[in-house]
PDB file of C-alpha atoms and ligand atoms in Angstrom:
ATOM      1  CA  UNK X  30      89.006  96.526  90.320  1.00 98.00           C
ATOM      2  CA  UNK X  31      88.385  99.809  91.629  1.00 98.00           C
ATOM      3  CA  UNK X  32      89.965  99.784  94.943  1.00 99.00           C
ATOM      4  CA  UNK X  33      89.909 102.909  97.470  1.00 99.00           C
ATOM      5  CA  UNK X  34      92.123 103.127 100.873  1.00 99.00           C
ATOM      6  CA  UNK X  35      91.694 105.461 103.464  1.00 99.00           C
ATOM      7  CA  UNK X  36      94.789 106.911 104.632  1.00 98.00           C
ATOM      8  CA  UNK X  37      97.975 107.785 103.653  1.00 98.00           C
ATOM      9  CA  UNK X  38     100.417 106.441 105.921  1.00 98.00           C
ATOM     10  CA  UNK X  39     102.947 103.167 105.629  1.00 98.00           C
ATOM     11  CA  UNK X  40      99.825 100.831 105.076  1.00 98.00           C
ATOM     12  CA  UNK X  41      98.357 102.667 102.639  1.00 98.00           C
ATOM     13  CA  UNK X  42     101.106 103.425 100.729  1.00 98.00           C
ATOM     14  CA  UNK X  43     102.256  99.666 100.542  1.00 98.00           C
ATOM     15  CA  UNK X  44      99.009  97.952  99.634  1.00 98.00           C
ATOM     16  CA  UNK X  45      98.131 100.848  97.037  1.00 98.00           C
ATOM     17  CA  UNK X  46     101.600 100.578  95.419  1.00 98.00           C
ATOM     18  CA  UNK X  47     101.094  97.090  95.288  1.00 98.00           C
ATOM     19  CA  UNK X  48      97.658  96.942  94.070  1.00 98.00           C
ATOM     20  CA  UNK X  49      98.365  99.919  91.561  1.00 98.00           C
ATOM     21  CA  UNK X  50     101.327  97.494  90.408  1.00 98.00           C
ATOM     22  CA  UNK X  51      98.789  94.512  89.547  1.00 98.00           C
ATOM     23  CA  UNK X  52      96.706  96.864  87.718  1.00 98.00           C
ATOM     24  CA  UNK X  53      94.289  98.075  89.797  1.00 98.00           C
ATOM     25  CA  UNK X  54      92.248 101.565  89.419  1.00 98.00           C
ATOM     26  CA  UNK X  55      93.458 103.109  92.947  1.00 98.00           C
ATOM     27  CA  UNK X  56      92.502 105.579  94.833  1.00 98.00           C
ATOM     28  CA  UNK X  57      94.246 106.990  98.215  1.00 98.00           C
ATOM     29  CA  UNK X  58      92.640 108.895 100.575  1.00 98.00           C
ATOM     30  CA  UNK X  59      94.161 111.469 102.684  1.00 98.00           C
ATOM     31  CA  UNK X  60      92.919 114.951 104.663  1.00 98.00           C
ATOM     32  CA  UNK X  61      95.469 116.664 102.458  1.00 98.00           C
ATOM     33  CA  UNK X  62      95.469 114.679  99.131  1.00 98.00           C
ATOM     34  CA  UNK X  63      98.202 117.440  97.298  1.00 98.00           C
ATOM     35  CA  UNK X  64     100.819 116.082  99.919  1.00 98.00           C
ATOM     36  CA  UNK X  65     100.961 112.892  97.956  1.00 98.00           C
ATOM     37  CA  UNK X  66     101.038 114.046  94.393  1.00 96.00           C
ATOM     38  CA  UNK X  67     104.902 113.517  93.686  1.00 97.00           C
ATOM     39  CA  UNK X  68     104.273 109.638  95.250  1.00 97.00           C
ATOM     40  CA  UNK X  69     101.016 109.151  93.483  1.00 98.00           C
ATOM     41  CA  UNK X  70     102.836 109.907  89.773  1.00 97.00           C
ATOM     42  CA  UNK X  71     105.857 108.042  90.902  1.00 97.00           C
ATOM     43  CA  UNK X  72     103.556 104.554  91.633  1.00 97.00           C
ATOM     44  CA  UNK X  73     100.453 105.323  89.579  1.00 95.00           C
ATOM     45  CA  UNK X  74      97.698 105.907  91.838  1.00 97.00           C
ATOM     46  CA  UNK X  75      94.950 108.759  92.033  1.00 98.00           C
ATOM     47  CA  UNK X  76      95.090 110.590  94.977  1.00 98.00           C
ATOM     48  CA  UNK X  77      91.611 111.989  97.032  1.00 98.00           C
ATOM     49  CA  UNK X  78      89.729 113.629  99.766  1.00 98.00           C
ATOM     50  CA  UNK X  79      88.185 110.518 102.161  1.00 98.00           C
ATOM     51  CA  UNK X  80      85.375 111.232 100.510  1.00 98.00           C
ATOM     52  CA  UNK X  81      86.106 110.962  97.220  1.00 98.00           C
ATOM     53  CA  UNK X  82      88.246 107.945  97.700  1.00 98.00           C
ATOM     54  CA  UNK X  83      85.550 106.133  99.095  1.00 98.00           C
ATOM     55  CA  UNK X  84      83.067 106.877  95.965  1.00 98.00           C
ATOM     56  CA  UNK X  85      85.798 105.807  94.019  1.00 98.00           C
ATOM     57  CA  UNK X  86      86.224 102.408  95.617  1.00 98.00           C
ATOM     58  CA  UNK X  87      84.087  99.171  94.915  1.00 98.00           C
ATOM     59  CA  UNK X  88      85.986  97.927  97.714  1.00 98.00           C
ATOM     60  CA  UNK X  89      87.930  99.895 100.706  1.00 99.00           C
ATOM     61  CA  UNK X  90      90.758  99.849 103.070  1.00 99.00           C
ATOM     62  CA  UNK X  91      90.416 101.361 106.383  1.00 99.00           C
ATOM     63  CA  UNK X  92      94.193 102.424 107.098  1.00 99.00           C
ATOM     64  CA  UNK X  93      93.789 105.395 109.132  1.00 99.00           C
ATOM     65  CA  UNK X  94      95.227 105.666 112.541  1.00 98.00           C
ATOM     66  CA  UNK X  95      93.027 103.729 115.254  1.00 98.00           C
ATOM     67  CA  UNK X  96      92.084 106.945 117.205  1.00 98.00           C
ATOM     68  CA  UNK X  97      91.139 108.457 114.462  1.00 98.00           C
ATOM     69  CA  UNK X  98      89.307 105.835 112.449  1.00 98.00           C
ATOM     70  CA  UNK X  99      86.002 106.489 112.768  1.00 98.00           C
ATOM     71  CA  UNK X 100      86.128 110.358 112.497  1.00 98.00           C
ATOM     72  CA  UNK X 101      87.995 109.173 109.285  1.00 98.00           C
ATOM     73  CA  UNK X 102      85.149 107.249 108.453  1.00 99.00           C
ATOM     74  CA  UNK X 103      82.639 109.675 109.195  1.00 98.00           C
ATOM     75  CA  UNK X 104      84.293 112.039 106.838  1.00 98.00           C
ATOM     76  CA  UNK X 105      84.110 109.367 104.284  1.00 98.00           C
ATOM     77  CA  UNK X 106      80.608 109.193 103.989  1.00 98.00           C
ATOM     78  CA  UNK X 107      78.243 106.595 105.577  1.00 98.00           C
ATOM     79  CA  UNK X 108      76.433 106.517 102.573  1.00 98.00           C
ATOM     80  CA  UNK X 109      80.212 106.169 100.294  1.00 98.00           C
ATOM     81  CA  UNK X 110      80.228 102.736 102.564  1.00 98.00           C
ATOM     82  CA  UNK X 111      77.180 101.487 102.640  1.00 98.00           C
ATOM     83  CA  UNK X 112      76.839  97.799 100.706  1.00 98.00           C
ATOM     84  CA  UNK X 113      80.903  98.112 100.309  1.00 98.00           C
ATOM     85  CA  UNK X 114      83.576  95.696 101.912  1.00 99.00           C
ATOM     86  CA  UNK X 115      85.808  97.496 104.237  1.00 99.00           C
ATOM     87  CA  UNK X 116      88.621  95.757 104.823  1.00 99.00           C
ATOM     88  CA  UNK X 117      89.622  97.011 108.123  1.00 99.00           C
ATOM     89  CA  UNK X 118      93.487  97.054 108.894  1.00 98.00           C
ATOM     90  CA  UNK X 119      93.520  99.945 111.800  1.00 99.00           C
ATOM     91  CA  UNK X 120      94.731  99.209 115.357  1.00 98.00           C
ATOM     92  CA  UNK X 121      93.202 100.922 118.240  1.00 98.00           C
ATOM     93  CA  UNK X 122      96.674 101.076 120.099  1.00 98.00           C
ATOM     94  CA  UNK X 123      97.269 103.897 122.858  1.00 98.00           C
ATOM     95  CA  UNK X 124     101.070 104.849 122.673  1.00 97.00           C
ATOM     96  CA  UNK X 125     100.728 107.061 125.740  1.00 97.00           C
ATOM     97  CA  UNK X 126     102.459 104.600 127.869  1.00 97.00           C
ATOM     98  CA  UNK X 127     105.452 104.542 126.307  1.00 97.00           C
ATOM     99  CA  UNK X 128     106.125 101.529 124.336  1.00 97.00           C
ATOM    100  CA  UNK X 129     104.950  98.768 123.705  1.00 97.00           C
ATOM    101  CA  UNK X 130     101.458 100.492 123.577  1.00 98.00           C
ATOM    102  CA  UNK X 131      97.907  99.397 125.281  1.00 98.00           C
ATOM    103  CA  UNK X 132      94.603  99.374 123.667  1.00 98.00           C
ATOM    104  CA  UNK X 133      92.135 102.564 123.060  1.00 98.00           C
ATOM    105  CA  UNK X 134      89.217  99.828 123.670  1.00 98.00           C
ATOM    106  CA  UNK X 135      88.125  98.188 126.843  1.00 95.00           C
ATOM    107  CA  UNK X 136      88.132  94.088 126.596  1.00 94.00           C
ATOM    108  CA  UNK X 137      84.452  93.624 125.792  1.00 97.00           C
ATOM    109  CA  UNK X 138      84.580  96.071 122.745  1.00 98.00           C
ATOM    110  CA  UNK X 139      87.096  96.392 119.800  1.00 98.00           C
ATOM    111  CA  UNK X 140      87.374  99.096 117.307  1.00 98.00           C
ATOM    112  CA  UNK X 141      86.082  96.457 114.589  1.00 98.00           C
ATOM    113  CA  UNK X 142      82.896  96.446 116.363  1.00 98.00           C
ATOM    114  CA  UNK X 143      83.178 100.085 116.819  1.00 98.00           C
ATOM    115  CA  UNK X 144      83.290 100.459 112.712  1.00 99.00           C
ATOM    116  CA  UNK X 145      80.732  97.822 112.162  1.00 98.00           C
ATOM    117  CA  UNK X 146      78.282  99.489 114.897  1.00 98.00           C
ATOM    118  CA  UNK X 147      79.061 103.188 113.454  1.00 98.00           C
ATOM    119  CA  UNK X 148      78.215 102.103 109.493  1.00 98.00           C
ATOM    120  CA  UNK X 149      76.268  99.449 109.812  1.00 98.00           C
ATOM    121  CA  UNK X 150      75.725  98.938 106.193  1.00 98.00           C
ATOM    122  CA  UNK X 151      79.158  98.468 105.721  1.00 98.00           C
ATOM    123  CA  UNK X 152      80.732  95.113 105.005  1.00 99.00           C
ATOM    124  CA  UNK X 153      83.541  95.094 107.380  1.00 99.00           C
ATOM    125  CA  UNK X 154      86.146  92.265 107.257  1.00 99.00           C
ATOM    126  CA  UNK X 155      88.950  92.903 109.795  1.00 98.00           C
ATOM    127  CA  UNK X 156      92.436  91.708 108.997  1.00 98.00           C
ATOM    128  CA  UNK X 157      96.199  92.212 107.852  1.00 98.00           C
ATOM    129  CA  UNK X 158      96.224  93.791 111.242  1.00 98.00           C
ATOM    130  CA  UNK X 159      98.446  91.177 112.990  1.00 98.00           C
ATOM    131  CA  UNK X 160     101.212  92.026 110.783  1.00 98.00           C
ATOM    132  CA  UNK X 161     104.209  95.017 109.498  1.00 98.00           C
ATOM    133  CA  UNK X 162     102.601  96.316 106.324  1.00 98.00           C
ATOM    134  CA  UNK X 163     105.396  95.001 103.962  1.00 98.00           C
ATOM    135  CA  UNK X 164     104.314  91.354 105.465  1.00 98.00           C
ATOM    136  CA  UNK X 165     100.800  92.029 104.446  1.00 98.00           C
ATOM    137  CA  UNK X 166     101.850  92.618 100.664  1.00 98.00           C
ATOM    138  CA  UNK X 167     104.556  89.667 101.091  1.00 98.00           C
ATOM    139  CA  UNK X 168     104.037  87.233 102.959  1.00 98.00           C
ATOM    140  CA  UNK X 169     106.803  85.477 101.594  1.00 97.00           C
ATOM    141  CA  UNK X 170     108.924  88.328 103.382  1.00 97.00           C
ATOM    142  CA  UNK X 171     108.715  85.822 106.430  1.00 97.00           C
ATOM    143  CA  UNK X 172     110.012  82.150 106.277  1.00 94.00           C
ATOM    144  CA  UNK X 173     108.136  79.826 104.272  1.00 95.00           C
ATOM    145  CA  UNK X 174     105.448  82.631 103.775  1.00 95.00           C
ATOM    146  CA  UNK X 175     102.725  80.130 105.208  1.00 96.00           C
ATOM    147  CA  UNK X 176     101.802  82.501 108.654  1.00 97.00           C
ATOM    148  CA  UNK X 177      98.358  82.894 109.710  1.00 98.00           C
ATOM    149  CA  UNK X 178      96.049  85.275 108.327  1.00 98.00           C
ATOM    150  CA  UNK X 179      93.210  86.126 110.574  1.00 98.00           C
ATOM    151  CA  UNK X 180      89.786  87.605 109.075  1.00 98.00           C
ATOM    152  CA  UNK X 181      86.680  87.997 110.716  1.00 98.00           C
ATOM    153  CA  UNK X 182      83.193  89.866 110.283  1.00 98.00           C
ATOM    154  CA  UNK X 183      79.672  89.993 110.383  1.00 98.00           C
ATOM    155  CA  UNK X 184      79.093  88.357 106.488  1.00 98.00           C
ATOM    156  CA  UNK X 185      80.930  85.166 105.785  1.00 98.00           C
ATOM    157  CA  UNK X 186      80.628  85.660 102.371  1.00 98.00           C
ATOM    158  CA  UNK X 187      82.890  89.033 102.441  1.00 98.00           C
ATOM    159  CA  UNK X 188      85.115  87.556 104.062  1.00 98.00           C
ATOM    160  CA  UNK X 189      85.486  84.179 101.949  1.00 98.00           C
ATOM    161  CA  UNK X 190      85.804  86.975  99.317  1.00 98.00           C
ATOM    162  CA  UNK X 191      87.964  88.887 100.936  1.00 98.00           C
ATOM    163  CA  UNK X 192      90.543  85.607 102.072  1.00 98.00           C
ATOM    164  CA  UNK X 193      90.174  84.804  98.209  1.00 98.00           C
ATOM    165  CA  UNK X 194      91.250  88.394  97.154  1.00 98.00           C
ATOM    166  CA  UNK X 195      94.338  88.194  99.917  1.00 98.00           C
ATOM    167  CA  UNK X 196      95.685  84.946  98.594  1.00 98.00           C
ATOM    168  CA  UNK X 197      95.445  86.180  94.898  1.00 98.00           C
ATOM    169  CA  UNK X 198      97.056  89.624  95.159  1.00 98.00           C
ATOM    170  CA  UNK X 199      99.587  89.145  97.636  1.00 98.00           C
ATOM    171  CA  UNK X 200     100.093  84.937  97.656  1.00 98.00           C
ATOM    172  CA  UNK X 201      98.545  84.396 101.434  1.00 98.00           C
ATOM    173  CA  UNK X 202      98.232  80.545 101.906  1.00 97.00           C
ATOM    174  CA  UNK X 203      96.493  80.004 105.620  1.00 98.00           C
ATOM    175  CA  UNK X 204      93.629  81.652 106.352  1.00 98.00           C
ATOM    176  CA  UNK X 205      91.921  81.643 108.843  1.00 98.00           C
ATOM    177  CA  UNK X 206      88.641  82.887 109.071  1.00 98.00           C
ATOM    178  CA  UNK X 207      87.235  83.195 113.226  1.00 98.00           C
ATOM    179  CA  UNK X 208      84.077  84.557 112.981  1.00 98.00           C
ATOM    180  CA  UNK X 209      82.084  87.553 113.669  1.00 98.00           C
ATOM    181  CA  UNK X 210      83.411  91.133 114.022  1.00 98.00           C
ATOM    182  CA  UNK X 211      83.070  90.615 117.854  1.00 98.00           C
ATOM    183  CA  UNK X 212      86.532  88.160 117.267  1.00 98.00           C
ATOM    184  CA  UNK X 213      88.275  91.513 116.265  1.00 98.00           C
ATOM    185  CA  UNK X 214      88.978  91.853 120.513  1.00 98.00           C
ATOM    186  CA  UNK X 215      90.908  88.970 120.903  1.00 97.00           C
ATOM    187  CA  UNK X 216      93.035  90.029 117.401  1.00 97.00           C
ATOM    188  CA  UNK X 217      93.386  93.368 118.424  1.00 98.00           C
ATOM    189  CA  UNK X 218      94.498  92.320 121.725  1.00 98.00           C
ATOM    190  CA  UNK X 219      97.475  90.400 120.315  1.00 98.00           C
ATOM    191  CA  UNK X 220      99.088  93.570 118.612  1.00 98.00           C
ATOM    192  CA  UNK X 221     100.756  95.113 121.462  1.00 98.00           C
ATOM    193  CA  UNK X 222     102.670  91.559 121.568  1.00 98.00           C
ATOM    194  CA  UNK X 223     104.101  91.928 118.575  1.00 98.00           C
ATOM    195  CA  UNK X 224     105.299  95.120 118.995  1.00 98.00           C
ATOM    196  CA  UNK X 225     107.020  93.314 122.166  1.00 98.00           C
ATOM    197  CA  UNK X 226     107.983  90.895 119.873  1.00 98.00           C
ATOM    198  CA  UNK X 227     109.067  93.307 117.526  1.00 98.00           C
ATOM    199  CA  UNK X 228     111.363  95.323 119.800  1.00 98.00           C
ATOM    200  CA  UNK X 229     112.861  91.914 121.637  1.00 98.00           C
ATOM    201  CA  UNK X 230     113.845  90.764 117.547  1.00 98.00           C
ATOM    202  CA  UNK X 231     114.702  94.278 116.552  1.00 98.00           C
ATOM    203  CA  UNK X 232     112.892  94.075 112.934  1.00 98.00           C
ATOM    204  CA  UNK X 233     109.561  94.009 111.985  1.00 98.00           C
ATOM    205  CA  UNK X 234     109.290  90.936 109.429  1.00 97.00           C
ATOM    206  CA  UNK X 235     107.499  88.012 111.849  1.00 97.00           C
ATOM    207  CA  UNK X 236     104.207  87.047 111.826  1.00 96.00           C
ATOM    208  CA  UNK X 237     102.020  84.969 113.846  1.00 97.00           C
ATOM    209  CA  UNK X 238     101.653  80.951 112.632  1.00 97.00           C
ATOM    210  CA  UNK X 239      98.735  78.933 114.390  1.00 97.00           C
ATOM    211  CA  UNK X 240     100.618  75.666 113.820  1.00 97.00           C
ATOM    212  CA  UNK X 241      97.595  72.789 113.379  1.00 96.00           C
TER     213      UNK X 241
HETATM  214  N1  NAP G   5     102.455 100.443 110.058  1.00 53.72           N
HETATM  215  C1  NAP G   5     102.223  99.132 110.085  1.00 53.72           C
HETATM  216  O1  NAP G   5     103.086  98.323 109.684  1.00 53.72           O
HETATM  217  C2  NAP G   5     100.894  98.610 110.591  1.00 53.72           C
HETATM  218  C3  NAP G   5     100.718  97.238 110.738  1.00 53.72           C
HETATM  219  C4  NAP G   5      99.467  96.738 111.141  1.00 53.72           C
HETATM  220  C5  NAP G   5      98.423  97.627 111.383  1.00 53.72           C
HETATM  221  N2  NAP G   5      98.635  98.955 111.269  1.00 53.72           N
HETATM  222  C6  NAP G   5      97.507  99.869 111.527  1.00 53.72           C
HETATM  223  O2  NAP G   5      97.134 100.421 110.268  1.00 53.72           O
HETATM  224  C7  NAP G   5      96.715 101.781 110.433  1.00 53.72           C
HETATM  225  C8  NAP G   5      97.600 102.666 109.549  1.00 53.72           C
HETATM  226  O3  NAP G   5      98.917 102.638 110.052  1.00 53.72           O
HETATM  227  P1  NAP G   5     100.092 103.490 109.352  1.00 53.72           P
HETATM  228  O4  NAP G   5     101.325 103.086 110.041  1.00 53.72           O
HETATM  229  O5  NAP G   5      99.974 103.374 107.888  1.00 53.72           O
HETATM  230  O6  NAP G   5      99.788 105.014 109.636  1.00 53.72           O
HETATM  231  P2  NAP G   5      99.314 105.911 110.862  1.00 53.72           P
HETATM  232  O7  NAP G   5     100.438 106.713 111.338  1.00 53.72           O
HETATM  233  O8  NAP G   5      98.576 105.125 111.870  1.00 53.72           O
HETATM  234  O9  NAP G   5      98.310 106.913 110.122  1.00 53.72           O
HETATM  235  C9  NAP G   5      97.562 106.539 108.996  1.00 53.72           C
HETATM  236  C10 NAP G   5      96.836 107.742 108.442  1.00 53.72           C
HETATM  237  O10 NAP G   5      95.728 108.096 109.269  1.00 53.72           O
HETATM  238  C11 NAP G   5      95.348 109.408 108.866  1.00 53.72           C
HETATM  239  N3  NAP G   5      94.906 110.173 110.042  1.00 53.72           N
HETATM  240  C12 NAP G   5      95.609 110.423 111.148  1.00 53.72           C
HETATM  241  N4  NAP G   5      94.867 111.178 111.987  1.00 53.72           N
HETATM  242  C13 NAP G   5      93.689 111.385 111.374  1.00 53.72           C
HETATM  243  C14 NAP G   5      92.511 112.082 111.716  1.00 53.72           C
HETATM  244  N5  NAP G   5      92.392 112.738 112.876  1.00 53.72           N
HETATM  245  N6  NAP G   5      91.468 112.055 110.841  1.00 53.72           N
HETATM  246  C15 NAP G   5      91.585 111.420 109.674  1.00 53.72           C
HETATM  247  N7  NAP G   5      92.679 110.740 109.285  1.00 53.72           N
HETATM  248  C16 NAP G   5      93.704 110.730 110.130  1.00 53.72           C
HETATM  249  C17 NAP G   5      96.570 110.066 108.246  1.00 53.72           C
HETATM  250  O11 NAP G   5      96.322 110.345 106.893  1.00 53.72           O
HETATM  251  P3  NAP G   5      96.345 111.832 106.326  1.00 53.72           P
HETATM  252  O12 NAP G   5      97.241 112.666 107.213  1.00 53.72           O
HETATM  253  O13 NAP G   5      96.888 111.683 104.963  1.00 53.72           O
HETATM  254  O14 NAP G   5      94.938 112.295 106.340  1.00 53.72           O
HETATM  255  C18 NAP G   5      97.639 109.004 108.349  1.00 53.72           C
HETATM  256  O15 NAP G   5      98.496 108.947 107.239  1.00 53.72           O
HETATM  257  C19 NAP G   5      96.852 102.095 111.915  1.00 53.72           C
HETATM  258  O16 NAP G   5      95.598 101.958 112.532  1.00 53.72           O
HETATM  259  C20 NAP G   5      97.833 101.052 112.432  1.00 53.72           C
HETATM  260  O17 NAP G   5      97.626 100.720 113.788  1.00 53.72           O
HETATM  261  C21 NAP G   5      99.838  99.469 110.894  1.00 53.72           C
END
């Protein structure tokens, strides 16, 4: 599949080399695509403008930084995302606090439904979000590898796709799928616990289990 992800940080770099190791035609997008040239050779991936990572893709990852997600976007190309699933990772998380952070986004409003409401042809499926990005690729990193995956989004049928797509690449078992993009608050809400989490445990490989 021609896959494109939008941004270049830890997340990016972890689900591209992964996806670029099943065989995947990958594409990562960056604001300064030449910084990643020695990486990209190492791990097989093509290396782009936003723009031209988005074209590329026949399906998208939004891993920029929250903050600076939809400017990302923007420079993307509505028109690069329009009819595409956008599998939307980003965190709107304000570290200005000190740690562990706060949200960019008031409680009746989430940066999913900031993305869905700024491209709304876009197919966006939030999730992976609740999680350290070498959980998302292996979720067997964590116990028994059966933690929750949250998705949500405005067309049950991306995300079905998207859930199906998760467990194939990367082996996640319990999905959970909780409805439209407006369920993204409640998600995002729960990251700045596990960064509490996070620094209480002192390591980064947990995850969230809804035990049923
Ligand atoms: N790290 C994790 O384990 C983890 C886990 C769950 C969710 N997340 C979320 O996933 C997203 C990516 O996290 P990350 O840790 O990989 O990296 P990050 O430090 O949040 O940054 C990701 C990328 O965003 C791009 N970026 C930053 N400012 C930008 C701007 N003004 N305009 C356009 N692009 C900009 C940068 O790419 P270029 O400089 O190459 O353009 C950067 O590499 C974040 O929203 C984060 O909250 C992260």
């Amino acid at each position: 599949m021609k896959i494109g992800i939008l941004g270049s940080g830890t997340v990016g770099q972890t689900i591209g080399a992964r996806l670029a190791a099943l065989g995947h035609d990958l594409m990562l997008g960056s604001r300064s695509p030449e910084k990643l040239s020695a990486w990209a050779g190492e791990v097989g991936v093509k290396v782009g403008d936003l723009s031209a990572t988005a074209a590329h893709g026949e399906l998208l990852f939004n891993a920029t930084r929250g903050d600076a997600s939809i400017a990302a976007l923007r420079s993307a190309g509505e028109a690069n995302l329009n009819a595409r699933v956008l599998i939307d990772v980003a965190n709107p998380l304000d570290f200005s606090a000190g740690m562990p952070p706060g949200l960019l986004v008031s409680g009746d409003d989430s940066l999913g439904e900031q993305i869905q409401r700024a491209f709304p042809g876009a197919k966006v499926v939030k999730t992976l979000n609740t999680m350290n990005a070498a959980v998302m690729v292996s979720p067997s990193l964590v116990g028994d590898g059966d933690q929750t995956l949250f998705v949500r989004g405005n067309d049950p049928a991306a995300q079905a796709e998207v859930g199906r797509l998760l467990a194939e690449w990367f082996g996640w078992r319990d999905i959970l799928d909780l409805g439209d993009i407006s369920t993204a608050r409640e998600v995002e809400a729960i990251v700045p616990l596990w960064v509490l989490v996070m620094m209480k445990l002192g390591r980064p490989t947990f995850q969230f289990k809804i035990v049923r």
